[in-house]
Amino acid sequence: MVGWNSHVSGSLRATTASPLSPEPPYFSSSSRGERYFCSGCGCPLWFRLTDTDRYFIPWTLLELNEVDRRRLILAAEIYTETQPAFWRLTGQYARLSGKEVEEMDSPCQLAH
């Protein structure tokens, strides 16, 4: 999934809890989600949707080999109304505005 939030950011959807113990610090960035970060350097780690307990993890945090990186598939482009005019992606996948994303009953619709 690619989100447009002042820059392009790619993330993977995960449905399991934080793999770190203790859980890293976070702040509630909205009524819908929490943003986790490294307590040592402040680097952002992932975003969690609180109502569905789904995690969106930047793919760059994962230790993937070249074969696994090539298997990643773009499923959706979200918050497209903030996409810069000079940057257009091509392909067959969902393109959703922020309003469309926030009105979804279930975030798993992004993968369909």
PDB file of C-alpha atoms in Angstrom:
ATOM      1  CA  MET A   1       0.000   0.000   0.000  1.00  0.00           C
ATOM      2  CA  VAL A   2       1.247   3.484  -0.800  1.00  0.00           C
ATOM      3  CA  GLY A   3       0.007   6.412   1.246  1.00  0.00           C
ATOM      4  CA  TRP A   4       0.423  10.050   0.318  1.00  0.00           C
ATOM      5  CA  ASN A   5       1.124  12.026   3.494  1.00  0.00           C
ATOM      6  CA  SER A   6       3.525  14.734   2.303  1.00  0.00           C
ATOM      7  CA  HIS A   7       5.682  11.949   0.869  1.00  0.00           C
ATOM      8  CA  VAL A   8       5.238   8.487  -0.547  1.00  0.00           C
ATOM      9  CA  SER A   9       5.266   5.799   2.106  1.00  0.00           C
ATOM     10  CA  GLY A  10       4.921   2.098   1.502  1.00  0.00           C
ATOM     11  CA  SER A  11       3.661  -0.238   4.191  1.00  0.00           C
ATOM     12  CA  LEU A  12       2.512  -3.787   4.740  1.00  0.00           C
ATOM     13  CA  ARG A  13      -0.597  -4.745   6.644  1.00  0.00           C
ATOM     14  CA  ALA A  14      -0.049  -7.083   9.588  1.00  0.00           C
ATOM     15  CA  THR A  15      -2.624  -8.668  11.847  1.00  0.00           C
ATOM     16  CA  THR A  16      -0.442  -9.749  14.740  1.00  0.00           C
ATOM     17  CA  ALA A  17       0.575  -7.776  17.773  1.00  0.00           C
ATOM     18  CA  SER A  18       3.860  -5.992  18.246  1.00  0.00           C
ATOM     19  CA  PRO A  19       6.820  -8.379  17.988  1.00  0.00           C
ATOM     20  CA  LEU A  20       8.791  -6.265  20.442  1.00  0.00           C
ATOM     21  CA  SER A  21       8.769  -6.668  24.185  1.00  0.00           C
ATOM     22  CA  PRO A  22       8.320  -4.371  25.889  1.00  0.00           C
ATOM     23  CA  GLU A  23       6.048  -2.667  23.394  1.00  0.00           C
ATOM     24  CA  PRO A  24       7.603   0.559  22.061  1.00  0.00           C
ATOM     25  CA  PRO A  25       6.157   3.962  22.980  1.00  0.00           C
ATOM     26  CA  TYR A  26       3.372   5.456  20.872  1.00  0.00           C
ATOM     27  CA  PHE A  27       1.127   8.474  20.626  1.00  0.00           C
ATOM     28  CA  SER A  28      -2.517   8.601  19.577  1.00  0.00           C
ATOM     29  CA  SER A  29      -2.388  10.593  16.348  1.00  0.00           C
ATOM     30  CA  SER A  30      -6.172  10.410  15.874  1.00  0.00           C
ATOM     31  CA  SER A  31      -9.229   8.699  17.287  1.00  0.00           C
ATOM     32  CA  ARG A  32      -8.521   5.851  14.852  1.00  0.00           C
ATOM     33  CA  GLY A  33      -4.859   5.148  15.321  1.00  0.00           C
ATOM     34  CA  GLU A  34      -1.601   5.094  17.216  1.00  0.00           C
ATOM     35  CA  ARG A  35       1.884   5.806  15.881  1.00  0.00           C
ATOM     36  CA  TYR A  36       4.709   3.779  17.416  1.00  0.00           C
ATOM     37  CA  PHE A  37       8.312   4.965  17.523  1.00  0.00           C
ATOM     38  CA  CYS A  38      11.744   3.952  18.730  1.00  0.00           C
ATOM     39  CA  SER A  39      12.412   5.176  22.276  1.00  0.00           C
ATOM     40  CA  GLY A  40      16.132   5.442  21.500  1.00  0.00           C
ATOM     41  CA  CYS A  41      16.214   7.550  18.342  1.00  0.00           C
ATOM     42  CA  GLY A  42      12.579   8.560  17.751  1.00  0.00           C
ATOM     43  CA  CYS A  43      12.392   6.805  14.377  1.00  0.00           C
ATOM     44  CA  PRO A  44       8.795   5.958  13.382  1.00  0.00           C
ATOM     45  CA  LEU A  45       8.084   2.222  13.487  1.00  0.00           C
ATOM     46  CA  TRP A  46       4.464   1.521  12.538  1.00  0.00           C
ATOM     47  CA  PHE A  47       0.855   2.689  12.672  1.00  0.00           C
ATOM     48  CA  ARG A  48      -1.902   0.719  14.426  1.00  0.00           C
ATOM     49  CA  LEU A  49      -5.614   1.092  13.681  1.00  0.00           C
ATOM     50  CA  THR A  50      -7.150   0.921  17.142  1.00  0.00           C
ATOM     51  CA  ASP A  51     -10.641  -0.233  16.137  1.00  0.00           C
ATOM     52  CA  THR A  52      -9.403  -3.279  14.190  1.00  0.00           C
ATOM     53  CA  ASP A  53      -5.997  -3.848  15.811  1.00  0.00           C
ATOM     54  CA  ARG A  54      -4.297  -3.894  12.391  1.00  0.00           C
ATOM     55  CA  TYR A  55      -0.720  -2.736  12.003  1.00  0.00           C
ATOM     56  CA  PHE A  56       0.765  -0.924   9.009  1.00  0.00           C
ATOM     57  CA  ILE A  57       4.494  -1.534   8.964  1.00  0.00           C
ATOM     58  CA  PRO A  58       6.899   0.281   6.610  1.00  0.00           C
ATOM     59  CA  TRP A  59       8.366  -2.391   4.372  1.00  0.00           C
ATOM     60  CA  THR A  60      11.801  -0.816   4.815  1.00  0.00           C
ATOM     61  CA  LEU A  61      11.844  -2.007   8.461  1.00  0.00           C
ATOM     62  CA  LEU A  62      11.683  -5.635   7.393  1.00  0.00           C
ATOM     63  CA  GLU A  63      14.770  -7.689   6.687  1.00  0.00           C
ATOM     64  CA  LEU A  64      13.777  -8.996   3.261  1.00  0.00           C
ATOM     65  CA  ASN A  65      16.068 -10.639   0.759  1.00  0.00           C
ATOM     66  CA  GLU A  66      15.937  -9.619  -2.904  1.00  0.00           C
ATOM     67  CA  VAL A  67      13.526 -12.427  -3.842  1.00  0.00           C
ATOM     68  CA  ASP A  68      11.055 -11.451  -1.114  1.00  0.00           C
ATOM     69  CA  ARG A  69      11.277  -7.746  -2.005  1.00  0.00           C
ATOM     70  CA  ARG A  70      10.385  -8.565  -5.608  1.00  0.00           C
ATOM     71  CA  ARG A  71       7.320 -10.486  -4.406  1.00  0.00           C
ATOM     72  CA  LEU A  72       5.796  -7.385  -2.781  1.00  0.00           C
ATOM     73  CA  ILE A  73       2.688  -6.263  -4.673  1.00  0.00           C
ATOM     74  CA  LEU A  74       1.108  -2.826  -4.546  1.00  0.00           C
ATOM     75  CA  ALA A  75      -2.500  -3.352  -3.386  1.00  0.00           C
ATOM     76  CA  ALA A  76      -3.693   0.230  -2.946  1.00  0.00           C
ATOM     77  CA  GLU A  77      -2.809   3.883  -3.147  1.00  0.00           C
ATOM     78  CA  ILE A  78      -4.470   5.856  -0.342  1.00  0.00           C
ATOM     79  CA  TYR A  79      -5.021   9.547   0.410  1.00  0.00           C
ATOM     80  CA  THR A  80      -4.631  10.215  -3.297  1.00  0.00           C
ATOM     81  CA  GLU A  81      -5.946  13.769  -2.996  1.00  0.00           C
ATOM     82  CA  THR A  82      -2.600  14.737  -1.447  1.00  0.00           C
ATOM     83  CA  GLN A  83      -0.518  13.072  -4.167  1.00  0.00           C
ATOM     84  CA  PRO A  84       1.844  15.522  -5.900  1.00  0.00           C
ATOM     85  CA  ALA A  85       0.929  16.216  -9.536  1.00  0.00           C
ATOM     86  CA  PHE A  86       4.469  15.346 -10.679  1.00  0.00           C
ATOM     87  CA  TRP A  87       4.374  11.851  -9.141  1.00  0.00           C
ATOM     88  CA  ARG A  88       2.029   9.302 -10.705  1.00  0.00           C
ATOM     89  CA  LEU A  89       2.165   5.567 -10.184  1.00  0.00           C
ATOM     90  CA  THR A  90       0.820   3.124 -12.745  1.00  0.00           C
ATOM     91  CA  GLY A  91      -0.754  -0.278 -12.348  1.00  0.00           C
ATOM     92  CA  GLN A  92      -3.981  -2.093 -11.585  1.00  0.00           C
ATOM     93  CA  TYR A  93      -4.834  -1.486  -7.926  1.00  0.00           C
ATOM     94  CA  ALA A  94      -7.230   0.561  -5.800  1.00  0.00           C
ATOM     95  CA  ARG A  95      -6.795   4.339  -5.679  1.00  0.00           C
ATOM     96  CA  LEU A  96      -8.660   5.793  -2.726  1.00  0.00           C
ATOM     97  CA  SER A  97      -9.080   9.250  -1.264  1.00  0.00           C
ATOM     98  CA  GLY A  98      -8.662   9.780   2.459  1.00  0.00           C
ATOM     99  CA  LYS A  99     -12.426  10.084   2.831  1.00  0.00           C
ATOM    100  CA  GLU A 100     -12.949   6.744   1.065  1.00  0.00           C
ATOM    101  CA  VAL A 101     -10.377   5.042   3.294  1.00  0.00           C
ATOM    102  CA  GLU A 102     -11.841   6.480   6.492  1.00  0.00           C
ATOM    103  CA  GLU A 103     -15.403   5.525   5.507  1.00  0.00           C
ATOM    104  CA  MET A 104     -14.527   1.863   4.970  1.00  0.00           C
ATOM    105  CA  ASP A 105     -16.157  -0.564   7.373  1.00  0.00           C
ATOM    106  CA  SER A 106     -13.143  -2.851   7.330  1.00  0.00           C
ATOM    107  CA  PRO A 107      -9.542  -1.911   6.425  1.00  0.00           C
ATOM    108  CA  CYS A 108      -9.097  -5.342   4.885  1.00  0.00           C
ATOM    109  CA  GLN A 109     -11.053  -4.014   1.886  1.00  0.00           C
ATOM    110  CA  LEU A 110      -7.806  -2.330   0.823  1.00  0.00           C
ATOM    111  CA  ALA A 111      -6.391  -5.682  -0.219  1.00  0.00           C
ATOM    112  CA  HIS A 112      -9.308  -6.626  -2.471  1.00  0.00           C
TER     113      HIS A 112
END
